[in-house]
Every structure is written in C-alpha cells, then in structure tokens.
Amino acid sequence: KFNIAKPGEKNLGTTFTDVAEDELRKTYVELCKVYGEDVAFQMVKDSPIALVAKRQNIQAVKDGFSSVHGEEEARAMIARNPGLLFVKPSDAADESNADTTMKMSYVVAATRDAAVRAPIGKAQRYSSAEYDSLRILDSTA
C-alpha cells in the first residue's frame, strides 16, 4: 500500500487512494480492456487517480454514458476527463446533465496543464526552456 504520511508526520489513516500495487495494476488492465492501451495510458498519465476507480464500474460507466452520448462520444468524453470514472453507472446514464458533462470534459482537457503552469511559486513545473524564457521575462520587468 502507499503511505501518504511522511516520516514523523501524523498519519491521516487509510484513504481511498491507499491501494495495493497489484490492485492498481488490475485496474490498469481493465482500463486497457475497455479503452485500449494507448487511451488508458493517456488517461492515467493525465489523471493518475484513475487507477483507484472501481474496476467493476469501468465498463458500466462507459455503458451508461454511451446510452446517452453514443459509444464513440462517451469513450472520448471519459478519455478527456478520467474523473468521470468515479461517476455512479446509474448517474452516467442520466440524461439531465448530459450536455454539461460533455462540455465540462472539454474544459477539463483544455485546462489540465493550466493548473500545473499557474503561478504558484516554486511548485511550478516548467521545461528548462520555458523556465529560461520566464526568467528572461522576469528580468525585463
């Protein structure tokens, strides 16, 4: 299991992300079965928390969204926003928020890197070329 507490820190107890590595692998295999290896890899790369989705819901969620949006559109929508793997399958089939869910999948995909690049001090993750460009811009101000 993964421990979220660092040595000397108070352990917050078990969370839903404390999952044994073999379980994470099984979830990844299921994602590959349902979405294909390339899409599953990208989903996990974009949103690693996708690995703690309930395996038994992965196909059911896709089926629920497919009943509303069609197979290809649902697959693409979930790939853009892997957080949708956590929706209850019965809610995925609910048409009342279908339009908003689809639109938000585009927003999630478009803004994914924005959070990483937001000006938050030393926690920024830039490539060395981007960092040099920013240093140059800062020095000209």
XYZ file of C-alpha atoms in Angstrom:
141
model
C 0.000 0.000 0.000
C 1.021 3.590 -0.467
C 1.516 5.669 2.648
C 0.610 9.323 2.291
C 2.224 10.386 5.581
C 5.896 11.293 5.582
C 8.170 10.022 8.399
C 7.491 11.978 11.564
C 4.126 13.295 10.344
C 0.795 12.296 11.743
C -0.738 9.580 9.578
C -4.169 10.583 8.345
C -5.251 6.962 8.210
C -6.312 4.985 5.214
C -7.769 6.947 2.315
C -9.442 5.729 -0.836
C -6.139 6.196 -2.668
C -4.294 3.747 -0.396
C -4.436 0.818 -2.774
C -2.044 -2.090 -3.119
C 0.118 -2.026 -6.238
C -1.355 -5.270 -7.572
C -4.840 -3.703 -7.378
C -3.616 -0.661 -9.301
C -2.243 -2.978 -11.966
C -5.561 -4.834 -12.204
C -7.398 -1.540 -12.643
C -4.967 -0.505 -15.360
C -5.535 -3.813 -17.173
C -9.288 -3.202 -17.006
C -8.854 0.330 -18.363
C -6.816 -1.156 -21.242
C -9.567 -3.706 -21.975
C -12.285 -1.058 -22.085
C -10.443 1.883 -23.690
C -7.419 0.346 -25.388
C -3.814 0.591 -24.252
C -2.991 3.991 -25.755
C -6.079 5.711 -24.366
C -5.752 4.016 -20.963
C -2.117 5.073 -20.714
C -3.002 8.680 -21.559
C -5.887 8.676 -19.075
C -3.606 7.517 -16.268
C -0.894 9.946 -17.326
C -3.402 12.808 -17.297
C -5.119 11.706 -14.102
C -3.250 9.057 -12.088
C -6.118 8.842 -9.632
C -7.971 6.938 -12.383
C -6.102 3.882 -11.108
C -8.213 3.825 -7.951
C -11.537 3.780 -9.800
C -13.687 0.765 -9.015
C -12.776 -1.865 -11.596
C -16.307 -3.249 -11.722
C -17.603 0.214 -12.701
C -15.210 0.999 -15.547
C -17.251 -0.738 -18.246
C -20.564 0.145 -16.575
C -19.738 3.870 -16.520
C -18.773 3.795 -20.185
C -22.004 1.922 -20.979
C -24.041 4.475 -19.028
C -22.526 7.439 -20.829
C -22.777 5.547 -24.134
C -26.529 5.180 -23.662
C -26.754 8.973 -23.599
C -23.969 10.135 -25.928
C -23.238 7.125 -28.129
C -20.219 4.813 -27.872
C -17.539 6.936 -29.541
C -18.559 10.217 -27.934
C -18.751 8.644 -24.460
C -15.372 6.996 -24.855
C -13.778 10.276 -25.952
C -15.510 12.225 -23.186
C -14.234 9.891 -20.452
C -10.763 9.900 -22.003
C -10.747 13.719 -21.821
C -11.956 13.655 -18.213
C -10.912 10.435 -16.443
C -12.586 11.770 -13.308
C -15.821 10.570 -14.887
C -14.726 7.021 -13.992
C -15.902 7.845 -10.463
C -19.487 8.594 -11.504
C -22.061 6.012 -10.466
C -23.082 3.992 -13.529
C -26.733 4.882 -12.928
C -25.830 8.589 -12.891
C -23.794 8.171 -16.077
C -26.987 7.060 -17.838
C -28.918 10.098 -16.563
C -29.657 12.485 -19.412
C -30.366 15.501 -17.189
C -26.732 16.673 -17.084
C -25.552 15.138 -20.334
C -24.830 18.406 -22.132
C -22.946 19.910 -19.187
C -20.925 16.745 -18.628
C -19.836 16.690 -22.262
C -18.904 20.390 -22.259
C -17.001 20.063 -18.998
C -14.928 17.202 -20.413
C -13.554 19.684 -22.946
C -12.900 22.253 -20.218
C -11.060 19.667 -18.088
C -8.908 18.622 -21.040
C -8.157 22.194 -22.091
C -7.227 23.391 -18.614
C -5.381 20.302 -17.388
C -1.941 21.848 -17.844
C -3.058 25.293 -16.723
C -3.074 24.186 -13.082
C 0.477 22.923 -13.420
C 1.613 26.152 -15.058
C -0.258 28.521 -12.787
C 1.944 30.998 -10.946
C 2.260 29.180 -7.631
C 5.857 29.875 -6.684
C 8.442 27.143 -6.673
C 5.895 24.373 -7.260
C 5.717 25.240 -10.956
C 6.701 22.524 -13.399
C 8.264 24.059 -16.479
C 10.637 22.645 -19.020
C 14.122 24.123 -18.819
C 13.479 26.155 -21.987
C 10.217 27.524 -20.569
C 11.911 28.302 -17.281
C 14.703 30.201 -19.063
C 12.080 32.131 -21.036
C 10.271 33.060 -17.833
C 13.498 34.159 -16.160
C 14.245 36.356 -19.140
C 10.733 37.842 -18.991
C 11.052 38.436 -15.239
C 14.389 40.210 -15.686
C 12.959 42.594 -18.271
C 10.115 43.701 -15.983
